């Protein structure tokens, strides 16, 4: 299993560091940088030991590798505005705080550098169009990057999903205590339908356990809210999954919508959480029509066998087929589209908004009810009653 690089101190060490931070210039982090700090601190971004310096940044952007040769496809950077950056000196320390100003970590500033946003956009997102939410986030970022080692003495406060927030060390320990030697990770930011369930269970047929790891950090405003997605998982697990084979936990990461690059990134993060396998579906982490359907699967061929330390499991389009009379995929079903129960995202949203449950072949009724209830809450504000 790959090494876990936790950047977190506790007890007396944490107290001393917190005291030192009080005397340092403090930078308040955005929601996105805060989730990066959280993942860095808990080892979710191993082998990274902080926000990237220029060599690692350029390596990640241009070549999907860090300066030490390790694979890493996503820039993990801390951007400051020119005013803030002016007060930051290379070789000195700064404190990193949450949005309320509560200090959480100390960063040893190794390097302060400018960067080319269009180069990053082209390489990471494969487009410079600002209609792409990842590119828009990048272009709205401040202009100076600060790189250096991070040591955290606190984690961002969360009021939601407390029982599902496990660090990589905790998920690894849980897998070990359950005797799982092989574990498949499933990333999602969408509600769960039969097609996802089928893919998860196909994967579970060949490994010991399943880590359902929905992303609950920042997503697009039109994505379904994380608490609704979590309720869908809870009812699905309670009714259709063997409890001893599944662990539901949340990933505090923000979505970047970088498609292929993000698929590799998602895989590496799940490796750090202790997974041996990772599910990559069609258009993984994509948005709009920026990426080809299988780009997020093909990108794994650009890495040497074994290099990533986690095995991707690739899945094609899945659905219920009335002629096969079971869940299937375009790989396994010979029938035409009329036999297949396929609904577009828009169709499903319209049905749910109208209080109509999608066909049982498409969604489990328990899940459909959670989604309908959530949609109704949105259209009927509580104060109207
Ligand atoms: Zn069929």
XYZ file of C-alpha atoms and ligand atoms in Angstrom:
386
model
C 0.000 0.000 0.000
C 1.252 3.489 -0.850
C 2.663 5.711 1.906
C 0.344 8.156 3.592
C 1.830 11.616 4.018
C -0.227 13.179 6.809
C 0.587 16.845 7.368
C -1.143 17.072 10.692
C 0.081 17.482 14.266
C -1.924 16.923 17.454
C -1.645 17.481 21.216
C 1.177 19.650 22.548
C 2.707 20.031 19.073
C -0.590 21.394 17.741
C -0.871 23.812 20.675
C 2.641 25.142 20.093
C 2.082 25.538 16.357
C -1.238 27.294 16.926
C 0.526 29.751 19.243
C 3.218 30.374 16.629
C 0.570 30.952 13.945
C -0.954 33.723 16.075
C 2.181 35.797 15.476
C 2.273 35.261 11.697
C 0.598 37.025 8.805
C -2.612 35.085 8.204
C -4.296 34.321 4.892
C -7.987 33.380 4.784
C -8.636 30.559 2.349
C -11.491 30.281 -0.141
C -13.838 27.290 0.147
C -11.901 25.532 -2.586
C -8.446 26.120 -1.065
C -9.831 25.104 2.307
C -10.903 21.723 0.939
C -7.442 21.344 -0.618
C -5.887 22.149 2.763
C -8.104 19.552 4.429
C -7.113 16.863 1.924
C -3.432 17.798 2.164
C -3.561 17.687 5.960
C -5.173 14.256 6.167
C -2.872 12.721 3.537
C -5.522 12.557 0.828
C -3.077 14.221 -1.563
C -0.026 12.089 -0.686
C 2.775 12.385 -1.721
C 2.231 16.183 -1.749
C 3.588 17.907 1.354
C 1.965 21.267 0.763
C 0.800 23.684 -1.907
C 2.851 23.259 -5.067
C 6.065 25.083 -5.829
C 6.713 26.084 -9.442
C 8.556 22.923 -10.547
C 5.810 20.644 -9.245
C 3.117 22.941 -10.607
C 4.594 23.007 -14.117
C 5.277 19.269 -13.975
C 1.665 18.559 -13.031
C 0.254 20.955 -15.629
C 2.465 20.007 -18.572
C 3.403 16.404 -17.966
C 1.074 15.027 -15.219
C 4.125 14.270 -13.059
C 5.749 15.997 -10.082
C 9.392 17.071 -10.224
C 10.353 13.840 -8.402
C 8.728 11.776 -11.180
C 5.617 10.707 -9.281
C 2.342 10.858 -11.211
C 0.085 13.811 -10.365
C -2.272 15.329 -12.958
C -3.831 18.242 -11.060
C -2.311 21.537 -9.889
C -2.825 22.017 -6.139
C -2.037 25.659 -5.662
C -2.658 28.533 -3.313
C -3.354 31.839 -5.085
C -3.077 35.208 -3.351
C -3.846 38.683 -4.605
C -0.915 41.012 -5.209
C -1.514 42.892 -1.940
C -1.540 39.762 0.212
C 1.403 38.336 -1.714
C 3.494 41.448 -1.091
C 3.395 40.783 2.653
C 4.520 37.167 2.157
C 8.272 36.557 2.112
C 10.028 33.487 0.757
C 11.700 31.593 3.587
C 9.157 32.877 6.152
C 5.991 31.305 7.486
C 2.362 32.330 7.123
C -0.761 31.120 8.855
C -3.665 29.650 6.874
C -7.136 30.283 8.232
C -10.691 29.313 7.338
C -13.218 31.798 5.978
C -14.075 32.929 9.522
C -10.404 33.643 10.258
C -9.783 30.616 12.499
C -6.129 29.569 11.941
C -5.657 25.915 10.930
C -2.163 25.529 9.526
C 1.254 27.027 8.980
C 2.795 27.234 5.517
C 6.569 27.547 5.098
C 6.775 29.785 2.051
C 9.335 28.199 -0.292
C 8.353 30.081 -3.403
C 6.174 32.896 -4.670
C 5.588 32.828 -8.422
C 3.425 33.984 -11.303
C 1.691 31.545 -13.650
C 0.101 31.309 -17.063
C -3.632 30.686 -16.634
C -4.240 29.908 -20.294
C -1.453 27.300 -20.275
C -3.065 25.670 -17.232
C -6.527 25.837 -18.832
C -5.388 24.252 -22.108
C -3.480 21.463 -20.404
C -5.740 20.644 -17.487
C -9.198 21.435 -18.921
C -8.405 21.052 -22.650
C -10.169 24.355 -23.318
C -9.779 28.053 -22.599
C -13.507 28.767 -22.779
C -14.786 30.501 -19.679
C -18.146 28.779 -20.068
C -16.320 25.767 -18.602
C -16.793 25.987 -14.799
C -13.234 24.817 -14.076
C -11.746 27.371 -16.447
C -14.002 30.074 -15.000
C -12.767 29.230 -11.481
C -9.151 29.303 -12.671
C -9.541 32.655 -14.456
C -11.158 34.228 -11.401
C -8.264 33.058 -9.217
C -5.721 35.570 -7.892
C -2.462 36.076 -9.756
C 0.344 34.992 -7.428
C 0.921 31.395 -6.311
C 2.505 30.536 -2.985
C 4.183 27.146 -2.654
C 5.605 25.388 0.360
C 5.217 22.794 3.101
C 2.038 22.799 5.131
C 1.607 21.643 8.709
C -1.946 21.666 10.012
C -2.985 21.836 13.660
C -6.706 22.021 12.984
C -9.159 20.882 10.323
C -11.964 22.907 8.742
C -15.125 22.736 10.835
C -18.044 20.810 9.313
C -21.531 20.567 10.706
C -22.790 18.132 8.069
C -22.085 14.424 7.486
C -20.072 14.162 10.714
C -20.458 10.374 10.925
C -19.243 9.994 7.330
C -16.083 12.101 7.576
C -13.199 9.650 7.681
C -9.548 10.435 7.017
C -7.473 8.155 4.776
C -5.885 6.652 7.912
C -9.381 5.887 9.226
C -10.701 4.307 6.014
C -7.522 2.216 5.742
C -7.960 1.042 9.339
C -11.629 0.247 8.691
C -10.791 -1.804 5.586
C -8.147 -3.720 7.558
C -10.530 -4.411 10.445
C -13.094 -5.779 7.993
C -10.439 -7.994 6.419
C -10.762 -6.361 3.001
C -7.580 -6.826 0.964
C -9.060 -5.333 -2.204
C -11.399 -2.342 -2.217
C -13.006 -0.523 -5.126
C -13.665 3.217 -4.829
C -16.646 4.951 -6.408
C -16.616 8.698 -6.970
C -19.882 10.525 -7.514
C -21.414 13.952 -7.484
C -24.775 12.801 -8.850
C -27.825 11.045 -7.407
C -27.570 7.287 -7.629
C -29.679 5.362 -10.121
C -29.810 1.684 -11.092
C -27.021 2.178 -13.653
C -24.597 3.279 -10.909
C -25.751 0.514 -8.596
C -25.129 -2.045 -11.332
C -21.580 -0.780 -11.975
C -20.783 -0.755 -8.247
C -22.065 -4.282 -7.816
C -20.241 -5.570 -10.922
C -17.042 -4.209 -9.394
C -17.896 -5.627 -5.976
C -18.181 -9.105 -7.528
C -14.391 -9.149 -8.008
C -13.105 -7.309 -4.902
C -13.641 -7.602 -1.133
C -15.270 -4.250 -0.441
C -16.768 -1.084 -1.887
C -15.968 2.464 -0.762
C -18.800 4.777 -1.781
C -17.087 8.121 -1.674
C -19.371 10.931 -2.809
C -17.796 14.316 -3.214
C -19.345 16.900 -0.888
C -17.084 19.899 -1.497
C -17.944 22.757 -3.829
C -19.897 21.747 -6.977
C -21.824 23.611 -9.681
C -24.997 25.253 -8.386
C -27.151 23.098 -10.695
C -25.729 19.821 -9.357
C -28.009 18.059 -6.822
C -27.177 19.150 -3.258
C -24.851 16.867 -1.309
C -27.302 16.208 1.543
C -29.928 14.948 -0.932
C -27.404 12.693 -2.646
C -26.373 11.319 0.745
C -29.989 10.529 1.669
C -30.264 8.622 -1.627
C -27.240 6.544 -0.667
C -28.586 5.892 2.817
C -31.892 4.473 1.566
C -30.175 2.527 -1.185
C -27.657 0.937 1.191
C -30.337 0.138 3.754
C -32.443 -1.709 1.185
C -30.178 -3.145 -1.496
C -26.562 -3.522 -0.295
C -24.923 -5.989 2.097
C -23.760 -3.781 4.993
C -20.593 -5.763 5.599
C -19.292 -5.111 2.104
C -19.794 -1.366 1.779
C -18.368 1.688 3.506
C -20.053 5.043 2.876
C -17.817 8.033 3.543
C -17.556 11.522 2.075
C -14.783 13.187 0.149
C -14.472 16.876 1.099
C -12.896 17.764 -2.265
C -14.254 20.428 -4.602
C -15.225 19.419 -8.153
C -12.920 20.788 -10.836
C -14.763 19.364 -13.883
C -11.446 18.520 -15.557
C -12.754 15.293 -17.090
C -9.844 12.959 -17.972
C -7.288 14.680 -15.741
C -9.713 14.645 -12.853
C -10.410 10.927 -13.325
C -6.720 10.196 -12.678
C -6.719 12.661 -9.796
C -9.822 11.018 -8.292
C -8.128 7.623 -8.609
C -4.949 8.799 -6.826
C -6.969 10.323 -3.986
C -8.897 7.045 -3.532
C -5.585 5.143 -3.575
C -4.613 7.314 -0.623
C -7.870 6.424 1.125
C -6.825 2.763 0.772
C -8.582 1.618 -2.407
C -6.907 -0.867 -4.746
C -9.387 -0.339 -7.595
C -11.317 2.642 -8.907
C -14.403 2.845 -11.118
C -14.150 5.059 -14.191
C -17.399 5.470 -16.070
C -18.264 7.291 -19.249
C -17.387 10.982 -19.283
C -16.042 10.819 -15.721
C -15.868 14.291 -14.121
C -16.882 15.833 -17.414
C -19.103 18.813 -18.042
C -20.987 19.930 -21.148
C -19.453 18.402 -24.266
C -15.846 19.321 -23.542
C -14.601 15.729 -23.375
C -15.071 12.625 -25.474
C -17.107 9.850 -23.848
C -14.070 7.638 -23.217
C -11.311 10.259 -22.806
C -11.346 9.753 -19.028
C -10.672 6.029 -19.558
C -8.031 6.389 -22.287
C -5.912 8.816 -20.263
C -4.943 5.954 -17.945
C -2.970 4.455 -20.861
C -0.581 7.399 -20.580
C 0.763 5.991 -17.304
C 3.089 3.003 -16.971
C 1.489 -0.194 -15.617
C 1.467 -0.019 -11.829
C 2.610 3.593 -11.777
C -0.582 4.964 -10.210
C -0.793 2.335 -7.479
C -4.492 1.760 -8.178
C -6.247 -0.220 -10.905
C -8.936 1.562 -12.911
C -12.049 -0.458 -13.769
C -13.648 0.905 -16.925
C -17.388 0.771 -17.544
C -19.480 1.533 -20.590
C -23.072 2.802 -20.757
C -25.355 0.677 -18.523
C -29.162 0.343 -18.382
C -31.994 -2.104 -17.789
C -32.827 -4.099 -20.939
C -36.378 -5.482 -21.174
C -35.313 -8.248 -23.569
C -32.299 -9.328 -21.488
C -34.647 -8.813 -18.527
C -31.762 -7.502 -16.431
C -29.252 -4.689 -16.056
C -26.735 -4.718 -18.879
C -24.355 -2.534 -20.827
C -23.626 -1.921 -24.490
C -20.862 -4.483 -23.985
C -23.212 -7.234 -22.853
C -26.622 -6.537 -24.413
C -27.256 -7.261 -28.118
C -30.643 -5.526 -28.298
C -31.625 -2.238 -29.825
C -32.468 0.991 -28.026
C -36.212 0.216 -27.856
C -35.571 -2.611 -25.424
C -33.406 -0.442 -23.202
C -34.740 1.785 -20.418
C -32.709 4.939 -20.966
C -33.695 8.419 -19.774
C -31.805 11.663 -20.196
C -30.875 13.742 -17.182
C -33.392 16.366 -18.300
C -36.195 13.792 -18.615
C -35.493 12.473 -15.132
C -35.417 15.955 -13.630
C -38.764 16.831 -15.250
C -40.392 13.639 -13.923
C -39.093 14.195 -10.400
C -40.165 17.832 -10.417
C -43.651 16.709 -11.406
C -43.711 14.204 -8.555
C -43.486 11.236 -10.910
C -41.269 8.278 -9.998
C -39.073 7.156 -12.913
C -39.619 3.508 -13.967
C -38.463 0.949 -11.405
C -35.949 -0.270 -13.978
C -34.304 3.150 -13.890
C -34.438 4.192 -10.225
C -35.083 2.359 -6.994
C -38.422 3.712 -5.677
C -36.856 4.584 -2.298
C -34.305 6.772 -4.083
C -36.914 8.324 -6.374
C -38.992 9.312 -3.335
C -36.030 11.083 -1.712
C -35.403 13.018 -4.918
C -39.077 13.925 -5.412
C -39.315 15.154 -1.834
C -36.182 17.276 -2.318
C -37.539 18.778 -5.562
C -40.884 19.574 -3.906
C -39.098 21.325 -1.036
C -37.320 23.467 -3.577
C -40.458 24.503 -5.454
C -42.580 24.975 -2.284
C -40.732 27.334 0.054
C -41.489 26.560 3.719
C -42.584 30.126 4.480
C -45.402 29.796 1.901
C -47.303 27.380 4.176
Zn -30.631 -6.667 -24.008
